[in-house]
Amino acid sequence: MCLAIPAEVTKLLPDEMAIVSIDGVSKEISVALIENLVVGDYVIIHVGYALTKIDPEEARRTLELLRELSVEGQGVAP
Amino acid sequence: MKYADEFRDKEIALGLARTIRAETDPARPYRFMEFCGGHTHAISRYGLEDMLPKNVRMIHGPGCPVCVLPAGRIDMAIRLAERAEIILCVYGDLMRVPGSQGASLLKAKARGADVRMVYSTIDAIRIAEENPEREIVFFAIGFETTTPPTAVMIRLAEKKQLSNFSVFCNHVLTPPAMQNILESPDIRNIGRVEIDGFVGPAHVSTIIGTAPYEFFAEEFGKPVVISGFEPLDMMQAILMLVRQVNEGRHEVENQYSRAVTRDGNLRAKEEVSDIFELRDQFEWRGLGQVPYSGLKLKRTYATYDAEVRFGMNELRVDDNPACECGAILRGVKKPVDCKLFGTVCTPETPMGSCMVSSEGACAAHWTYGRFRDHQQRRAS
Ligand code: SF4
């Protein structure tokens, strides 16, 4: 039940609710725990709540680092 | 899925595996505990252990909220659900968790108890609004990730002046449990686990941040790397742990920087501290009583506290003696060490809680790992 997934905010609703899209599937969730949310933000959702925003810049940096780290061990037998 | 698929790339994963192999010292063991059930699930699902050198071992920890809930608390919930005026709202995972003598909420429901599965605490509020003549109790469980949604729900109930609504609170905290694993004297009865580092929780940390682990890394001299749930996240976190071990460091590092900060989600933390306070102790399946590891509603919110409202008595029951969940949750045994695994105990007929949730070590091994065992046996 801890599984949580990234989703894109597509519409803000009254009462701290919002519509998110998960691979094209729409779902209504609570955004009561998130400040300054705008349409287009990605959030991590868990039991019907957004827990946190995803920082796109940090995500990009992590991917870059992953690529670098993955070639550092080259030449070693798998 | 954006922010998921990119972190599942097979080529990069194989590259990371090579780098890990290149940097590990074959002469020493690297034993890392992943605390979180989500990580246990990911390790099994993506077969990560097969990519790691033999001396890098992953030990599954107790971080599955369903698995650590003691049978007595399930019995308490069943007693509540059996009262005619009550509708008990639960997360679906809880339905099959065994209480004493094979009892479960699913069986109670079959006998006529009004137990309803909800996806979100918002659903429980709706049920309370739609049924003003009934008493609605929400069976709240989970770590720091599920606690803020419970807090928001109580705030909403107050705002809507719902007088037929309460919460049976079973929320628990991650850092005290990690500490307990390393220092509990009674752990010696089943043999202490040697751990060289921790893969720290992903989503728990989005809420509490990385700061609470700092004391822990310092005090116990163990590295902690907070990691996301995707396979590349985990491979990177393992590499970061290997590097810390090699360099004799024990720091808190954050692999999951796209979602986790040092301070966490301030708003969520505030919601929680407004409504909950620490219990002196709380029982965990597998760990026993852990001091200051559970939450209850503050006295000012006593009307929403089902334990107060319905005068619930604490029930203690012993687990099925053949079930090894206790040792498995502490990382001392593996699912296959249990005589009941896969014979008497399967996800359809779970004997212990580790077989119930998809994040439980037994269920994860049943779903993904046993085929691997089979292949390895055929290969050897
Ligand atoms: S296989 Fe079943 S009985 Fe054995 S430890 Fe796991 S949950 Fe308990």
Coordinates of C-alpha atoms and ligand atoms in Angstrom, one line a residue:
Chain A
M1 CA 0.0 0.0 0.0
C2 CA 3.0 2.2 0.0
L3 CA 3.2 2.2 -3.7
A4 CA 3.0 5.7 -5.0
I5 CA 3.2 7.0 -8.6
P6 CA 4.1 10.2 -10.5
A7 CA 1.2 12.1 -12.1
E8 CA 0.6 15.3 -13.9
V9 CA -1.8 17.9 -12.5
T10 CA -4.3 18.8 -15.3
K11 CA -6.9 20.8 -13.4
L12 CA -7.2 22.5 -10.0
L13 CA -10.6 22.1 -8.2
P14 CA -12.1 23.8 -5.2
D15 CA -11.6 22.4 -1.7
E16 CA -8.0 21.5 -2.2
M17 CA -8.7 18.9 -4.8
A18 CA -7.3 18.5 -8.3
I19 CA -7.5 16.3 -11.4
V20 CA -4.3 14.5 -12.3
S21 CA -3.4 12.4 -15.3
I22 CA -1.6 9.1 -14.9
D23 CA -0.6 7.9 -18.4
G24 CA -3.8 9.5 -19.8
V25 CA -6.1 8.2 -17.1
S26 CA -7.7 11.0 -15.1
K27 CA -8.1 10.8 -11.4
E28 CA -9.4 13.2 -8.7
I29 CA -7.0 13.6 -5.8
S30 CA -6.5 15.8 -2.8
V31 CA -3.8 18.4 -2.9
A32 CA -4.3 19.6 0.7
L33 CA -0.7 18.8 1.5
I34 CA 0.9 20.8 -1.3
E35 CA 1.6 24.5 -1.5
N36 CA 1.7 26.6 -4.7
L37 CA 0.6 24.0 -7.1
V38 CA 0.0 24.9 -10.8
V39 CA -1.4 23.0 -13.7
G40 CA 1.5 21.1 -15.4
D41 CA 3.3 20.2 -12.2
Y42 CA 4.1 16.6 -11.5
V43 CA 3.3 15.2 -8.1
I44 CA 3.7 11.9 -6.4
I45 CA 0.4 10.4 -5.4
H46 CA -0.3 8.0 -2.6
V47 CA -3.7 6.9 -1.2
G48 CA -5.4 9.7 -3.1
Y49 CA -3.2 12.5 -2.0
A50 CA -0.3 14.4 -3.6
L51 CA 2.6 13.9 -1.2
T52 CA 5.2 16.1 -2.9
K53 CA 6.0 17.9 -6.2
I54 CA 8.7 16.4 -8.5
D55 CA 11.5 18.8 -9.2
P56 CA 12.2 18.5 -12.9
E57 CA 15.6 20.0 -12.7
E58 CA 16.7 17.5 -10.0
A59 CA 15.2 14.7 -12.1
R60 CA 17.2 15.8 -15.1
R61 CA 20.4 15.9 -13.0
T62 CA 19.9 12.5 -11.6
L63 CA 19.4 11.0 -15.0
E64 CA 22.6 12.6 -16.3
L65 CA 24.5 11.3 -13.3
L66 CA 23.0 7.8 -13.8
R67 CA 24.3 7.8 -17.4
E68 CA 27.8 8.9 -16.2
L69 CA 27.9 6.3 -13.5
S70 CA 26.7 3.5 -15.8
V71 CA 29.8 3.9 -18.1
E72 CA 32.3 4.2 -15.2
G73 CA 32.5 0.5 -14.8
Q74 CA 33.1 -0.2 -18.5
G75 CA 35.8 -2.7 -19.4
V76 CA 34.9 -4.8 -16.4
A77 CA 33.6 -8.3 -17.2
P78 CA 29.8 -8.3 -16.6
Chain B
M1 CA 4.9 7.2 -17.5
K2 CA 7.1 10.3 -17.2
Y3 CA 9.4 10.2 -14.2
A4 CA 9.1 6.4 -14.1
D5 CA 10.0 4.9 -17.4
E6 CA 13.3 6.9 -17.7
F7 CA 14.4 5.3 -14.4
R8 CA 13.8 1.8 -15.7
D9 CA 16.3 1.7 -18.6
K10 CA 17.9 -1.7 -18.9
E11 CA 21.2 -0.6 -20.5
I12 CA 21.8 1.9 -17.8
A13 CA 20.9 -0.6 -15.2
L14 CA 23.5 -3.1 -16.6
G15 CA 26.1 -0.3 -16.7
L16 CA 25.4 0.5 -13.1
A17 CA 25.8 -3.2 -12.2
R18 CA 29.2 -3.2 -13.9
T19 CA 30.3 -0.1 -12.0
I20 CA 29.1 -1.7 -8.7
R21 CA 31.1 -4.8 -9.5
A22 CA 34.1 -2.8 -10.4
E23 CA 34.1 -0.9 -7.1
T24 CA 33.2 -3.7 -4.6
D25 CA 36.0 -5.4 -2.8
P26 CA 35.4 -9.2 -3.3
A27 CA 37.0 -9.9 0.1
R28 CA 34.3 -8.2 2.2
P29 CA 30.6 -8.5 2.5
Y30 CA 28.2 -5.6 1.8
R31 CA 24.9 -6.2 3.7
F32 CA 22.3 -3.5 3.1
M33 CA 18.9 -3.4 4.6
E34 CA 16.1 -1.8 2.5
F35 CA 13.7 -0.6 5.2
C36 CA 10.8 0.0 2.9
G37 CA 8.4 -2.6 1.5
G38 CA 8.2 -0.6 -1.7
H39 CA 11.9 -1.3 -2.2
T40 CA 11.5 -5.0 -1.3
H41 CA 8.8 -5.2 -4.0
A42 CA 11.0 -3.4 -6.6
I43 CA 14.0 -5.6 -5.9
S44 CA 11.9 -8.7 -6.5
R45 CA 10.0 -7.3 -9.4
Y46 CA 13.1 -6.2 -11.4
G47 CA 15.3 -9.0 -10.2
L48 CA 17.9 -6.6 -9.0
E49 CA 19.6 -9.1 -6.8
D50 CA 20.6 -11.1 -9.9
M51 CA 22.5 -8.1 -11.1
L52 CA 24.6 -7.6 -8.0
P53 CA 27.8 -9.3 -7.1
K54 CA 27.4 -12.2 -4.7
N55 CA 28.9 -10.4 -1.7
V56 CA 26.4 -7.6 -2.0
R57 CA 23.3 -8.8 -0.2
M58 CA 20.0 -7.1 0.3
I59 CA 18.2 -7.7 3.6
H60 CA 14.5 -7.0 3.7
G61 CA 13.4 -4.8 6.5
P62 CA 10.1 -4.3 8.3
G63 CA 8.8 -1.3 6.2
C64 CA 5.5 -2.7 5.2
P65 CA 2.7 -1.1 7.3
V66 CA 0.4 -4.0 6.9
C67 CA 3.1 -6.5 7.9
V68 CA 4.0 -4.9 11.1
L69 CA 0.5 -4.5 12.4
P70 CA 0.1 -6.9 15.3
A71 CA -2.7 -9.5 15.2
G72 CA -4.2 -8.0 18.4
R73 CA -5.0 -4.7 16.6
I74 CA -6.7 -6.6 13.8
D75 CA -8.8 -8.4 16.4
M76 CA -9.7 -5.0 18.0
A77 CA -10.9 -3.8 14.5
I78 CA -12.9 -6.9 14.0
R79 CA -14.7 -6.3 17.3
L80 CA -15.5 -2.8 16.3
A81 CA -16.8 -3.9 12.9
E82 CA -19.1 -6.5 14.5
R83 CA -21.1 -3.7 16.3
A84 CA -24.3 -3.1 14.4
E85 CA -24.0 0.7 14.4
I86 CA -20.5 0.8 12.9
I87 CA -19.3 1.1 9.4
L88 CA -15.5 0.3 9.4
C89 CA -13.6 1.9 6.5
V90 CA -10.3 0.3 5.6
Y91 CA -7.6 0.3 3.0
G92 CA -8.0 -2.8 0.8
D93 CA -4.7 -4.4 1.9
L94 CA -6.0 -4.9 5.4
M95 CA -8.9 -7.1 4.5
R96 CA -6.9 -10.4 4.5
V97 CA -4.5 -9.7 7.3
P98 CA -4.8 -12.5 9.8
G99 CA -5.9 -11.8 13.4
S100 CA -6.1 -14.5 16.0
Q101 CA -7.2 -18.0 15.0
G102 CA -7.6 -17.3 11.3
A103 CA -9.9 -14.4 11.8
S104 CA -9.8 -11.5 9.3
L105 CA -11.9 -8.5 8.3
L106 CA -12.8 -10.2 5.1
K107 CA -14.3 -13.1 7.1
A108 CA -16.0 -10.7 9.4
K109 CA -17.5 -9.0 6.4
A110 CA -18.7 -12.3 5.0
R111 CA -20.5 -12.8 8.3
G112 CA -22.3 -9.5 8.0
A113 CA -20.1 -6.9 9.5
D114 CA -20.2 -3.6 7.5
V115 CA -16.6 -3.3 6.4
R116 CA -15.9 -1.1 3.4
M117 CA -12.8 -0.7 1.4
V118 CA -11.7 2.8 0.6
Y119 CA -9.0 4.1 -1.7
S120 CA -8.6 7.4 0.1
T121 CA -9.5 9.1 3.4
I122 CA -11.7 11.4 1.4
D123 CA -14.0 8.4 0.6
A124 CA -14.4 7.7 4.3
I125 CA -15.6 11.3 4.8
R126 CA -18.1 10.9 2.0
I127 CA -19.4 7.7 3.6
A128 CA -19.9 9.5 6.9
E129 CA -21.8 12.3 5.2
E130 CA -24.1 9.8 3.4
N131 CA -24.8 7.7 6.6
P132 CA -25.6 10.2 9.3
E133 CA -27.4 7.5 11.4
R134 CA -24.4 5.2 11.5
E135 CA -21.0 5.5 13.2
I136 CA -18.1 5.6 10.7
V137 CA -14.7 4.4 11.9
F138 CA -11.6 4.8 9.7
F139 CA -9.0 2.1 10.4
A140 CA -5.9 4.2 10.0
I141 CA -2.6 2.5 9.4
G142 CA 0.7 3.3 7.8
F143 CA 4.0 5.2 8.1
E144 CA 4.7 8.9 7.7
T145 CA 3.3 8.8 4.2
T146 CA -0.2 7.8 5.2
T147 CA -0.4 9.8 8.4
P148 CA -0.9 13.3 6.7
P149 CA -3.9 12.1 4.8
T150 CA -5.5 10.9 8.0
A151 CA -4.7 14.3 9.6
V152 CA -6.3 16.1 6.7
M153 CA -9.4 13.9 7.1
I154 CA -9.8 14.7 10.7
R155 CA -9.5 18.4 10.0
L156 CA -12.2 18.0 7.3
A157 CA -14.5 16.1 9.7
E158 CA -14.1 18.9 12.2
K159 CA -14.8 21.5 9.5
K160 CA -17.9 19.7 8.4
Q161 CA -18.9 19.1 12.0
L162 CA -19.3 15.4 11.5
S163 CA -20.4 13.9 14.8
N164 CA -20.5 10.3 13.5
F165 CA -16.9 10.0 12.6
S166 CA -13.8 8.6 14.3
V167 CA -10.4 7.1 13.6
F168 CA -8.8 3.8 15.0
C169 CA -5.2 5.1 14.8
N170 CA -2.4 2.7 14.1
H171 CA 0.1 5.1 12.6
V172 CA 3.8 4.3 13.2
L173 CA 7.1 6.0 12.7
T174 CA 10.1 4.9 10.7
P175 CA 13.2 6.2 12.5
P176 CA 12.4 4.5 15.9
A177 CA 11.9 1.2 14.1
M178 CA 15.2 1.5 12.3
Q179 CA 16.9 2.2 15.6
N180 CA 15.1 -0.7 17.3
I181 CA 16.5 -3.1 14.7
L182 CA 20.0 -2.1 15.5
E183 CA 19.8 -1.9 19.3
S184 CA 17.0 -4.0 20.6
P185 CA 18.4 -6.5 23.2
D186 CA 15.7 -9.1 22.4
I187 CA 16.8 -9.3 18.8
R188 CA 19.6 -11.5 20.1
N189 CA 17.1 -14.2 20.7
I190 CA 16.8 -14.8 17.0
G191 CA 20.3 -13.7 16.1
R192 CA 21.4 -10.2 15.4
V193 CA 21.5 -9.1 11.8
E194 CA 24.7 -7.7 10.5
I195 CA 23.9 -4.5 8.5
D196 CA 26.5 -2.3 6.8
G197 CA 24.1 0.3 5.6
F198 CA 20.5 1.2 4.9
V199 CA 18.5 2.1 1.8
G200 CA 16.3 4.8 3.3
P201 CA 12.6 5.1 2.5
A202 CA 11.5 7.1 -0.6
H203 CA 8.0 8.4 0.1
V204 CA 8.3 8.5 3.9
S205 CA 11.2 10.8 3.3
T206 CA 9.2 13.1 1.0
I207 CA 7.3 14.0 4.2
I208 CA 9.9 13.8 7.0
G209 CA 12.9 14.8 4.9
T210 CA 16.4 13.5 5.3
A211 CA 17.3 15.3 8.6
P212 CA 15.7 12.6 10.9
Y213 CA 18.2 10.0 9.7
E214 CA 21.3 12.2 10.6
F215 CA 21.3 11.3 14.3
F216 CA 20.9 7.7 13.3
A217 CA 23.8 7.6 10.9
E218 CA 26.0 9.3 13.4
E219 CA 24.9 7.3 16.5
F220 CA 25.1 3.9 14.9
G221 CA 27.9 4.6 12.4
K222 CA 25.8 3.3 9.5
P223 CA 25.4 4.9 6.1
V224 CA 21.9 5.8 5.0
V225 CA 21.0 6.5 1.4
I226 CA 17.5 7.7 0.7
S227 CA 16.4 6.1 -2.6
G228 CA 13.6 6.3 -5.1
F229 CA 11.5 3.3 -6.0
E230 CA 12.6 2.8 -9.6
P231 CA 15.2 0.2 -10.5
L232 CA 17.9 2.7 -11.5
D233 CA 17.3 4.7 -8.3
M234 CA 18.0 1.6 -6.3
M235 CA 21.1 0.6 -8.3
Q236 CA 22.5 4.1 -7.8
A237 CA 21.6 4.0 -4.1
I238 CA 23.4 0.7 -3.7
L239 CA 26.5 2.1 -5.5
M240 CA 26.4 5.1 -3.2
L241 CA 26.3 2.8 -0.2
V242 CA 29.2 0.7 -1.5
R243 CA 31.3 3.9 -1.9
Q244 CA 30.5 5.0 1.7
V245 CA 31.4 1.6 3.0
N246 CA 34.7 1.5 1.0
E247 CA 35.6 5.0 2.2
G248 CA 34.6 4.3 5.8
R249 CA 32.0 7.1 5.8
H250 CA 28.6 6.9 7.5
E251 CA 26.5 9.8 6.2
V252 CA 23.0 10.5 5.1
E253 CA 22.9 10.9 1.3
N254 CA 19.9 11.6 -0.9
Q255 CA 19.6 9.8 -4.2
Y256 CA 15.9 10.8 -4.6
S257 CA 16.6 14.5 -4.8
R258 CA 13.7 15.0 -7.3
A259 CA 11.2 14.4 -4.5
V260 CA 13.0 14.6 -1.2
T261 CA 14.6 17.6 0.6
R262 CA 16.4 17.9 3.9
D263 CA 13.3 19.3 5.6
G264 CA 10.6 17.4 3.9
N265 CA 7.0 18.6 3.4
L266 CA 6.5 21.3 6.1
R267 CA 2.8 21.6 5.5
A268 CA 2.2 17.9 5.9
K269 CA 4.4 17.8 9.0
E270 CA 2.3 20.6 10.5
E271 CA -1.0 18.9 9.8
V272 CA 0.4 15.8 11.6
S273 CA 1.7 17.6 14.6
D274 CA -1.5 19.6 15.0
I275 CA -3.5 16.4 15.5
F276 CA -1.3 13.6 16.7
E277 CA 1.1 13.0 19.6
L278 CA 3.5 10.2 20.4
R279 CA 2.4 7.0 22.2
D280 CA 4.8 5.9 24.9
Q281 CA 5.1 2.6 23.1
F282 CA 3.4 0.7 20.3
E283 CA 3.6 -3.0 19.4
W284 CA 5.1 -4.0 16.1
R285 CA 4.7 -7.5 14.7
G286 CA 8.2 -8.9 14.7
L287 CA 9.8 -6.1 16.8
G288 CA 7.6 -6.2 19.9
Q289 CA 7.0 -3.0 21.9
V290 CA 8.9 -0.1 20.4
P291 CA 9.2 3.0 22.5
Y292 CA 7.8 6.3 21.0
S293 CA 7.1 4.6 17.6
G294 CA 3.4 5.1 17.3
L295 CA 1.0 8.0 17.2
K296 CA -2.4 8.7 18.8
L297 CA -4.8 11.5 18.6
K298 CA -4.2 14.4 20.9
R299 CA -6.6 14.8 23.8
T300 CA -8.2 17.8 22.2
Y301 CA -9.3 15.5 19.3
A302 CA -10.6 12.7 21.6
T303 CA -14.1 12.8 20.1
Y304 CA -12.5 11.5 16.9
D305 CA -10.5 8.8 18.7
A306 CA -12.3 5.5 18.3
E307 CA -10.3 3.9 21.1
V308 CA -11.7 6.5 23.5
R309 CA -15.1 6.8 21.9
F310 CA -15.9 3.1 22.0
G311 CA -13.8 2.3 25.1
M312 CA -11.7 -0.2 23.1
N313 CA -9.4 -2.5 25.1
E314 CA -6.0 -3.4 24.0
L315 CA -5.9 -7.0 22.8
R316 CA -2.7 -9.0 22.7
V317 CA -2.5 -12.2 20.7
D318 CA 0.4 -14.5 19.8
D319 CA 1.2 -15.0 16.2
N320 CA 0.9 -18.4 14.6
P321 CA 4.0 -20.1 16.1
A322 CA 5.0 -21.6 12.8
C323 CA 5.0 -18.2 11.0
E324 CA 8.5 -16.7 10.7
C325 CA 7.2 -13.2 9.9
G326 CA 8.9 -11.9 13.1
A327 CA 12.4 -13.0 12.1
I328 CA 11.8 -12.1 8.4
L329 CA 10.8 -8.5 9.3
R330 CA 14.0 -8.2 11.2
G331 CA 16.0 -9.5 8.3
V332 CA 17.2 -12.6 10.2
K333 CA 15.4 -15.1 8.0
K334 CA 14.2 -15.4 4.4
P335 CA 10.7 -16.4 3.3
V336 CA 11.9 -19.8 2.0
D337 CA 13.2 -20.5 5.5
C338 CA 9.5 -20.8 6.7
K339 CA 8.0 -24.2 6.6
L340 CA 4.6 -22.8 5.6
F341 CA 5.9 -20.8 2.7
G342 CA 4.1 -21.7 -0.5
T343 CA 2.4 -24.8 1.0
V344 CA 0.0 -23.8 3.7
C345 CA 0.7 -20.1 3.3
T346 CA 0.1 -18.3 0.0
P347 CA -1.4 -14.9 -0.9
E348 CA -4.8 -16.6 -1.2
T349 CA -4.6 -18.1 2.3
P350 CA -2.0 -16.0 4.2
M351 CA -1.0 -17.4 7.6
G352 CA 1.1 -14.3 8.4
S353 CA 1.0 -10.7 7.5
C354 CA 4.2 -10.8 5.3
M355 CA 2.2 -12.8 2.8
V356 CA -0.7 -10.3 2.6
S357 CA 0.6 -7.1 1.2
S358 CA 2.3 -7.0 -2.2
E359 CA 5.2 -5.2 -0.3
G360 CA 5.5 -8.0 2.2
A361 CA 8.7 -10.0 1.9
C362 CA 6.8 -13.4 1.6
A363 CA 4.4 -12.1 -1.0
A364 CA 7.1 -10.4 -3.1
H365 CA 9.1 -13.6 -3.0
W366 CA 6.0 -15.7 -3.9
T367 CA 5.1 -13.5 -6.8
Y368 CA 8.5 -13.0 -8.4
G369 CA 11.3 -14.8 -6.5
R370 CA 10.2 -18.4 -6.5
F371 CA 10.6 -18.7 -10.2
R372 CA 14.1 -17.5 -9.8
D373 CA 14.8 -20.1 -7.1
H374 CA 13.5 -22.7 -9.5
Q375 CA 15.7 -21.6 -12.4
Q376 CA 18.7 -21.5 -10.2
R377 CA 18.0 -25.0 -9.0
R378 CA 17.7 -26.2 -12.5
A379 CA 20.8 -24.5 -13.6
S380 CA 22.9 -26.0 -10.8
Ligands
SF4_1 S1 5.4 -17.8 4.5 FE1 3.5 -17.2 5.6 S2 3.7 -18.2 7.6 FE2 5.7 -18.2 6.7 S3 6.7 -16.4 7.4 FE3 5.7 -15.8 5.5 S4 3.7 -15.0 6.1 FE4 4.5 -16.2 7.9

